[in-house]
XYZ file of C-alpha atoms in Angstrom:
583
model
C -83.974 17.748 16.698
C -87.568 16.598 17.005
C -89.460 17.002 20.277
C -88.668 14.357 22.899
C -85.986 12.814 20.732
C -83.299 11.032 22.723
C -79.890 12.232 21.596
C -77.647 9.430 20.270
C -74.121 10.602 19.460
C -71.515 8.964 17.239
C -68.032 10.255 18.059
C -65.333 10.126 15.415
C -61.926 11.670 14.745
C -61.955 12.261 10.974
C -58.156 11.929 10.928
C -58.494 8.339 12.185
C -61.963 7.373 11.005
C -61.459 7.958 7.289
C -57.825 6.807 7.032
C -57.664 3.801 4.702
C -53.951 3.022 5.147
C -53.562 -0.665 6.028
C -49.818 -0.403 6.667
C -49.346 2.296 9.287
C -46.044 2.221 11.157
C -45.571 3.295 14.788
C -44.615 6.969 15.074
C -45.090 7.346 11.337
C -45.347 10.775 9.759
C -48.384 11.787 7.745
C -46.469 10.981 4.548
C -46.129 7.364 5.733
C -49.400 6.753 7.545
C -51.763 9.208 5.916
C -54.758 10.964 7.419
C -58.485 10.703 6.932
C -60.185 13.689 5.316
C -63.477 15.436 5.901
C -64.387 14.863 2.258
C -64.167 11.100 2.870
C -67.126 11.323 5.237
C -69.594 11.042 2.396
C -73.377 10.960 2.343
C -73.163 7.175 2.100
C -71.109 7.053 5.315
C -73.487 9.419 7.078
C -76.603 7.518 6.005
C -75.133 4.306 7.397
C -74.232 6.014 10.664
C -77.744 7.448 10.947
C -79.144 3.978 10.269
C -77.555 2.822 13.537
C -80.019 5.050 15.355
C -77.665 8.003 15.624
C -78.980 11.578 15.821
C -75.699 13.560 16.048
C -72.092 13.160 14.950
C -69.372 14.554 17.175
C -66.482 15.448 14.897
C -63.498 15.412 17.230
C -60.320 17.287 16.326
C -61.832 19.763 13.887
C -60.211 22.907 15.295
C -56.556 23.363 14.379
C -54.157 21.955 16.939
C -50.375 21.666 17.152
C -48.705 18.796 15.286
C -45.322 17.834 13.875
C -46.227 18.199 10.193
C -44.789 21.126 8.229
C -47.579 23.255 6.732
C -45.460 26.390 6.448
C -45.985 26.501 2.675
C -49.650 27.261 3.446
C -48.778 30.124 5.761
C -49.142 28.032 8.927
C -46.277 28.415 11.377
C -44.484 25.153 12.067
C -44.727 23.803 15.627
C -41.683 22.966 17.698
C -41.889 19.153 17.972
C -40.477 19.069 21.506
C -43.758 20.368 22.933
C -46.090 18.304 20.741
C -47.351 14.922 21.934
C -47.075 12.467 19.040
C -46.579 13.132 15.347
C -50.208 14.193 14.897
C -50.473 16.060 18.197
C -53.323 16.264 20.667
C -56.670 17.612 19.392
C -56.849 19.397 22.743
C -53.707 21.473 22.256
C -55.485 24.143 20.215
C -53.217 26.212 17.980
C -55.841 28.403 16.309
C -59.418 28.609 17.592
C -60.583 30.097 14.280
C -59.171 27.488 11.924
C -59.651 23.878 10.824
C -57.002 21.202 11.272
C -55.076 21.034 7.968
C -54.510 17.272 8.376
C -58.156 16.545 7.549
C -58.440 18.735 4.459
C -57.895 17.487 0.897
C -56.941 21.005 -0.137
C -55.361 22.768 2.824
C -56.181 26.202 1.448
C -59.859 25.218 1.303
C -60.043 23.628 4.767
C -62.742 25.999 6.079
C -64.858 25.402 2.967
C -64.448 21.646 3.334
C -65.637 21.839 6.933
C -68.668 23.912 5.982
C -69.473 21.362 3.267
C -69.222 18.568 5.885
C -71.672 20.446 8.110
C -74.110 20.833 5.212
C -73.685 17.186 4.200
C -74.312 16.020 7.745
C -77.439 18.127 8.019
C -78.678 16.958 4.628
C -78.535 13.404 5.958
C -80.623 14.234 8.996
C -77.844 14.428 11.585
C -76.728 17.157 13.953
C -73.112 18.372 14.175
C -71.185 18.572 17.439
C -67.604 19.848 17.691
C -65.179 20.359 20.550
C -64.866 23.615 22.433
C -61.607 23.565 24.409
C -61.859 26.426 26.912
C -59.368 25.540 29.648
C -56.069 25.608 27.780
C -54.357 26.244 24.459
C -51.277 24.901 22.712
C -47.937 26.046 24.051
C -47.477 27.596 20.587
C -50.858 29.237 20.035
C -50.904 31.558 17.036
C -53.999 32.309 14.972
C -53.488 32.983 11.285
C -57.215 32.760 10.552
C -58.631 35.073 13.206
C -61.176 37.634 12.003
C -60.188 41.249 11.641
C -59.923 42.999 14.988
C -59.331 39.823 17.044
C -56.190 39.739 19.193
C -54.206 36.572 19.839
C -54.096 35.136 23.317
C -51.255 36.540 25.393
C -50.975 39.792 23.465
C -50.781 42.622 25.989
C -50.323 40.341 29.015
C -48.286 41.624 31.943
C -45.690 38.861 32.033
C -44.106 40.057 35.250
C -47.085 38.985 37.345
C -48.375 35.502 38.163
C -51.943 36.788 37.958
C -53.585 39.827 36.464
C -57.320 39.894 35.769
C -57.004 40.670 32.064
C -54.023 38.446 31.363
C -54.881 35.435 29.212
C -52.209 33.274 30.855
C -50.647 32.614 34.242
C -46.927 33.358 34.412
C -44.120 32.123 36.616
C -42.088 35.356 36.577
C -38.327 35.290 36.101
C -38.278 31.505 35.514
C -37.477 29.588 32.344
C -39.896 26.863 31.285
C -38.075 23.687 32.311
C -40.291 20.577 32.178
C -38.982 17.082 32.823
C -38.780 16.378 29.070
C -36.209 17.091 26.371
C -36.668 20.574 24.893
C -33.868 20.201 22.324
C -30.629 22.055 21.772
C -29.404 25.071 19.844
C -31.621 26.827 17.357
C -34.117 23.931 17.348
C -34.743 24.083 21.110
C -38.051 25.194 22.566
C -37.512 28.234 24.773
C -40.207 29.894 26.878
C -39.473 32.780 29.224
C -41.111 33.531 31.479
C -42.701 30.136 31.929
C -46.488 29.829 31.721
C -48.663 27.534 33.836
C -49.651 24.221 32.193
C -53.218 23.251 31.362
C -53.800 20.767 34.181
C -53.468 23.516 36.817
C -49.734 22.968 37.072
C -48.585 26.382 38.299
C -44.839 25.820 38.180
C -42.118 26.075 35.553
C -41.335 22.384 36.013
C -44.181 20.158 34.789
C -43.507 16.417 34.535
C -43.990 14.232 31.477
C -47.372 13.225 32.949
C -48.580 16.823 33.096
C -50.225 18.596 30.182
C -46.911 20.247 29.388
C -47.902 20.856 25.763
C -50.668 23.245 26.846
C -51.017 26.589 28.646
C -53.721 27.256 31.239
C -56.129 30.080 30.366
C -56.991 32.724 32.951
C -60.712 33.323 33.579
C -60.199 35.640 36.532
C -59.246 33.246 39.346
C -56.061 34.054 41.232
C -54.846 30.591 42.165
C -52.260 32.204 44.395
C -54.813 33.259 46.999
C -58.037 31.729 45.599
C -59.710 35.095 44.973
C -62.147 35.657 42.105
C -62.028 38.652 39.788
C -65.051 38.267 37.486
C -66.316 41.873 37.483
C -65.678 43.722 35.316
C -65.749 40.747 32.962
C -62.206 39.495 32.191
C -60.865 39.756 28.664
C -60.641 35.952 28.261
C -64.429 35.636 28.680
C -65.153 37.913 25.729
C -62.546 36.165 23.575
C -64.024 32.721 24.269
C -67.576 33.884 23.626
C -66.451 35.236 20.277
C -65.009 31.807 19.406
C -68.243 30.021 20.349
C -70.268 32.410 18.195
C -67.837 32.020 15.294
C -68.470 28.253 15.114
C -72.167 28.568 15.903
C -72.530 30.773 12.863
C -70.974 28.021 10.754
C -73.985 25.842 11.523
C -72.823 23.527 14.295
C -75.560 22.191 16.555
C -73.611 21.629 19.737
C -70.367 21.929 21.648
C -68.712 19.224 23.698
C -66.890 21.388 26.221
C -63.558 19.877 27.200
C -62.787 19.730 30.957
C -65.664 22.131 31.614
C -65.285 21.917 35.386
C -61.769 23.409 35.171
C -63.338 26.659 33.971
C -65.301 28.718 36.542
C -69.027 28.060 36.463
C -69.602 31.828 36.385
C -68.184 31.888 32.850
C -70.686 29.255 31.660
C -73.494 31.032 33.478
C -72.699 34.082 31.349
C -71.555 32.546 28.046
C -74.125 29.801 27.372
C -77.178 32.119 27.471
C -75.299 34.592 25.278
C -74.838 31.885 22.636
C -78.367 30.502 22.968
C -79.893 33.950 22.655
C -78.671 33.972 19.051
C -78.614 30.218 18.416
C -81.274 28.672 20.691
C -80.990 25.174 19.182
C -77.349 24.672 20.189
C -76.674 22.099 22.903
C -73.835 22.286 25.413
C -72.236 19.088 26.742
C -69.843 19.262 29.686
C -66.968 16.854 30.131
C -67.028 16.780 33.915
C -65.605 14.426 36.529
C -67.011 15.683 39.830
C -70.452 14.412 40.856
C -70.679 17.139 43.488
C -70.746 19.712 40.665
C -73.387 18.012 38.496
C -76.447 19.900 39.692
C -74.754 23.286 39.756
C -73.459 22.896 36.196
C -77.000 22.168 35.028
C -78.854 24.726 37.162
C -76.334 27.556 37.127
C -73.904 26.613 34.351
C -76.774 26.161 31.855
C -75.421 22.905 30.423
C -77.856 20.641 28.617
C -75.910 17.442 29.264
C -73.021 16.224 31.405
C -70.690 13.245 31.076
C -71.739 10.672 33.686
C -68.309 9.103 33.870
C -67.567 8.860 37.584
C -71.064 7.592 38.366
C -72.554 5.212 35.774
C -69.516 4.509 33.564
C -67.235 3.678 36.473
C -69.908 1.480 38.047
C -70.511 -0.490 34.853
C -66.782 -0.953 34.416
C -66.528 -2.126 38.003
C -69.319 -4.670 37.468
C -67.621 -5.957 34.331
C -64.037 -6.027 35.615
C -63.828 -5.834 39.388
C -66.719 -7.862 40.825
C -68.683 -4.756 41.817
C -72.284 -5.675 42.554
C -74.873 -4.897 39.879
C -77.064 -3.708 42.765
C -74.881 -0.571 42.787
C -76.770 0.553 39.685
C -79.579 1.567 42.025
C -77.183 4.026 43.658
C -76.276 5.371 40.191
C -79.785 6.554 39.358
C -80.346 7.769 42.909
C -77.200 9.906 42.633
C -78.630 11.728 39.604
C -82.302 11.495 40.530
C -84.069 14.489 39.032
C -81.276 15.220 36.547
C -81.026 11.813 34.852
C -82.279 13.316 31.598
C -79.195 15.556 31.611
C -76.717 12.691 31.926
C -74.779 11.591 28.842
C -73.920 7.887 29.077
C -71.162 6.040 27.257
C -68.956 2.954 27.377
C -66.168 4.315 25.168
C -64.749 7.638 24.042
C -61.389 9.100 23.026
C -60.141 9.086 26.641
C -61.271 5.616 27.705
C -60.038 2.136 26.920
C -61.992 0.139 24.378
C -64.620 -2.118 25.954
C -63.301 -5.134 24.045
C -59.640 -4.487 24.871
C -57.740 -6.751 27.242
C -57.615 -3.809 29.664
C -61.415 -3.803 29.988
C -63.757 -6.708 29.182
C -61.377 -8.536 26.852
C -64.274 -9.593 24.595
C -66.525 -7.087 22.779
C -69.416 -9.588 22.671
C -69.862 -9.198 26.449
C -71.149 -5.652 25.992
C -74.915 -6.248 25.805
C -75.780 -5.814 29.523
C -73.684 -2.643 29.839
C -74.978 -1.297 26.535
C -78.625 -1.842 27.482
C -78.104 -0.102 30.827
C -76.240 2.845 29.256
C -78.780 3.289 26.485
C -82.016 2.625 28.393
C -81.334 3.862 31.935
C -82.623 7.382 31.288
C -83.959 9.684 28.591
C -80.539 11.409 28.496
C -78.095 11.038 25.591
C -76.203 7.886 24.670
C -72.820 8.098 22.940
C -70.685 5.534 21.125
C -67.171 5.860 19.743
C -66.318 4.997 16.133
C -65.439 1.305 15.933
C -67.188 0.434 19.191
C -70.127 -0.969 17.259
C -67.688 -3.289 15.467
C -65.881 -4.478 18.581
C -62.648 -2.546 18.018
C -60.096 -3.802 20.563
C -57.240 -1.296 20.032
C -54.497 -3.910 19.818
C -51.965 -1.590 18.142
C -49.051 0.267 19.711
C -49.465 3.256 17.434
C -46.664 5.470 18.677
C -46.864 8.111 21.371
C -49.784 6.457 23.176
C -48.354 2.925 23.027
C -50.356 -0.254 23.596
C -52.847 0.879 26.217
C -56.244 -0.342 25.041
C -57.108 3.049 23.572
C -57.305 4.246 20.003
C -54.592 6.885 19.810
C -55.480 10.543 19.436
C -51.804 11.566 19.128
C -50.639 9.563 16.096
C -51.375 9.268 12.397
C -53.181 5.922 12.294
C -56.218 4.044 11.048
C -58.795 1.923 12.891
C -58.795 -1.654 11.517
C -62.468 -2.459 12.100
C -63.677 0.912 10.768
C -61.358 0.658 7.765
C -62.820 -2.730 6.826
C -66.387 -1.542 7.356
C -65.798 1.526 5.183
C -64.473 -0.822 2.501
C -63.354 1.918 0.149
C -66.501 3.957 0.686
C -69.005 1.110 0.204
C -69.843 0.993 3.915
C -70.864 -2.636 4.060
C -70.053 -5.800 5.970
C -68.253 -7.650 3.180
C -64.904 -7.517 4.997
C -66.267 -7.956 8.518
C -66.096 -11.144 10.532
C -69.253 -12.925 11.623
C -68.823 -11.638 15.174
C -68.405 -8.061 13.936
C -71.559 -8.306 11.840
C -73.479 -9.743 14.791
C -72.265 -6.998 17.115
C -73.038 -4.143 14.746
C -76.553 -5.527 14.307
C -76.971 -5.619 18.096
C -75.843 -2.019 18.387
C -78.220 -1.039 15.607
C -81.142 -2.784 17.308
C -80.443 -1.250 20.714
C -79.584 2.282 19.551
C -82.606 2.483 17.254
C -84.840 1.531 20.182
C -83.687 4.720 21.931
C -86.131 6.630 19.746
C -88.453 3.992 18.320
C -89.658 3.195 21.853
C -91.368 6.088 23.621
C -90.769 4.357 26.943
C -87.030 4.900 26.360
C -87.041 8.341 24.757
C -89.704 9.900 26.970
C -90.871 7.374 29.546
C -90.572 6.903 33.283
C -88.091 4.677 35.124
C -88.900 2.263 37.954
C -86.203 0.266 39.764
C -87.349 -3.247 40.703
C -84.330 -4.281 42.744
C -85.741 -3.354 46.164
C -88.421 -6.059 45.892
C -86.048 -8.651 44.435
C -83.057 -8.659 46.803
C -84.313 -11.805 48.550
C -85.568 -13.359 45.323
C -83.931 -16.810 45.086
C -84.049 -16.690 41.270
C -82.157 -13.409 41.008
C -78.564 -12.716 42.034
C -78.495 -8.956 42.705
C -74.717 -8.927 42.229
C -75.002 -10.138 38.632
C -78.538 -9.282 37.485
C -80.422 -6.000 37.410
C -84.104 -5.443 36.606
C -86.168 -2.307 35.990
C -89.174 -0.917 34.138
C -89.567 1.860 31.590
C -93.119 2.999 30.889
C -94.856 5.571 28.702
C -98.624 6.046 28.245
C -100.001 2.605 27.359
C -96.687 0.760 26.907
C -94.323 -0.757 29.469
C -90.915 -2.382 29.055
C -89.714 -4.995 31.524
C -85.918 -4.968 31.244
C -83.510 -7.476 32.767
C -79.747 -7.663 32.262
C -77.443 -10.515 33.189
C -73.743 -9.800 33.754
C -73.097 -13.451 34.576
C -71.495 -16.003 32.263
C -74.336 -18.359 33.232
C -77.948 -18.139 32.011
C -80.683 -17.383 34.517
C -84.396 -18.046 34.774
C -85.815 -15.048 36.584
C -89.112 -14.740 38.400
C -89.233 -10.956 38.782
C -91.378 -9.414 41.493
C -93.208 -6.259 40.406
C -94.682 -4.396 43.415
C -98.144 -2.911 43.660
C -96.532 0.510 43.955
C -95.253 0.201 40.373
C -98.776 -0.540 39.165
C -100.069 2.534 40.984
C -97.299 4.923 39.945
C -97.132 3.814 36.310
C -100.870 3.024 35.930
C -100.085 -0.518 34.853
C -102.898 -2.930 34.054
C -102.988 -6.345 35.707
C -103.454 -9.607 33.882
C -102.195 -11.840 31.113
C -100.890 -10.650 27.778
C -98.751 -11.507 24.796
C -95.446 -9.649 25.175
C -92.741 -9.061 22.561
C -89.046 -9.360 23.415
C -87.522 -6.506 21.425
C -83.965 -7.833 21.086
C -84.921 -11.269 19.747
C -88.448 -10.455 18.445
C -89.791 -13.466 20.366
C -93.437 -13.337 21.457
C -94.681 -15.065 24.580
C -97.650 -15.079 26.949
C -96.762 -13.259 30.156
C -98.458 -12.340 33.417
C -98.289 -8.771 34.686
C -99.366 -8.765 38.301
C -98.224 -7.696 41.793
C -99.324 -11.142 43.000
C -97.418 -13.272 40.502
C -93.832 -12.899 39.226
C -92.925 -11.885 35.706
C -91.035 -14.894 34.354
C -88.212 -14.643 31.835
C -85.014 -16.349 30.849
C -81.885 -14.267 30.241
C -78.847 -15.729 28.515
C -75.274 -15.338 29.708
C -73.944 -11.788 29.300
C -77.244 -10.800 27.756
C -80.418 -8.830 28.300
C -84.137 -8.982 27.582
C -86.537 -6.133 26.876
C -90.144 -7.308 27.069
C -92.652 -4.873 25.598
C -96.209 -4.947 26.898
C -98.967 -2.894 25.317
C -101.513 -2.132 27.996
C -104.499 -2.582 25.701
C -103.401 -6.183 25.174
C -103.375 -6.996 28.888
C -106.362 -9.140 29.706
C -107.537 -8.732 33.308
C -108.360 -11.843 35.311
C -112.097 -11.079 35.224
C -112.055 -10.582 31.465
C -109.816 -13.630 31.091
C -112.343 -15.811 32.964
C -115.143 -14.507 30.764
C -113.076 -15.125 27.645
C -112.218 -18.628 28.824
C -115.907 -19.429 29.367
C -116.717 -18.130 25.878
C -113.963 -20.251 24.399
C -115.300 -23.283 26.219
C -118.790 -22.619 24.856
C -117.411 -22.320 21.324
C -115.478 -25.537 21.716
C -118.649 -27.331 22.715
């Protein structure tokens, strides 16, 4: 990654992304619905993704997880279907930390080689590779058939008669049979677990509900949840095992780990593990999926994470503005909440856990995304992430199976994504099969995401919130419009977003303090609006408003090059010269 490059991540599940089946059936097996393959993510696909402005691809679901497909002929033990969610299973119910999901391999026996080729292909096309690291829990049926020599499976050697023991991998509910509120089958096909193990969502009973993560087992990092005591020294066995897994994938050339539910693992583990990985692989980035704002600063300062999901702060606020009449003025609180660590915040509007922006459960119309997208992408120098199909307005209208019709693209079922399938167009990766609206939207995403690194004010510049001098501005409704500056060296961007369905003609006040802090020149200039490429004469002054129109559900990004700003004194001189010439 080049210096000062803003990270732009494209998340995809290869199983879904590259599946070309147009006739998937709900709850269909892989034989009916098919599965995308790593080999289908060709150089052509990767070049087109990079052309969007992307710097990294997050390949979700690479590591082998439990599913309901029989791969026993390849030496892979078959999973009991009663503790697998969906035919394809959850990518977060890891079955073998040292192996690749057989669903996404053309030749199952060559699945590791195919992954390594995908890594090389991605790098050859100028993109970084991110994969999941799932540290908090494993599949109920974890069994590694690909582990290196000398590595023990999780649970081997555990004292199963104790709820907690420092070197146990799992938490046990002694003398109790696993009895969740789901069907575990009958007879020889039944799933039997004795003694029961705690479930991944910190469910420390033998009786998880269908809403618990019953398909997973919680890993023990040395916290006794019975009395809250910590047992980190000497270092617990689980820590060494997880470090070995991180190093295994790092040595295969990955450039980063998206760490699932990182806050459910003690920060002391990250404090120890991340530097150990970076000592040998200093380029690797660590991204924490985290949902507690109170932990943000500690996970950066002490946990050594490069980036954190900003879900409960910026994402939830943007969703509230779009769906629940939350005031756009709350965006000021968002940057204040992460002031000083904004560059460590990863922003997004969609991912595998969230509902699609265009779904009826969210905005209901993907074309309304521009204000939220501009805020997410331009609010800070931190990473921006999009989810495969988002750039095409995917609305997730299918009831695919286990996940049902919920506005999400399933992660549990064998399925394909209609918009992505049409864009891939048999490997051509063009817009021949896209609608006019889909073409328009993808072009907007391309324009905005590419600006993340083509504009230094976005990738490296400073932020200045203009709302505090515009709350009593009669031209600006602070509940529906938001205005701010981004500035770097001799360039400044004046950015305004409009969440309203009505256009607005804004007269934006820019205070003298902004001119002092950002060293802005004062005067008239010709500015360029980067989304439309319009050029217009503008005034940049603390004594006169910056005037701009913003369309409904739209945004403007006016770029001003300081050397082109003509001060009032110079303007008067120039005007006199022009008058003389005219005479």
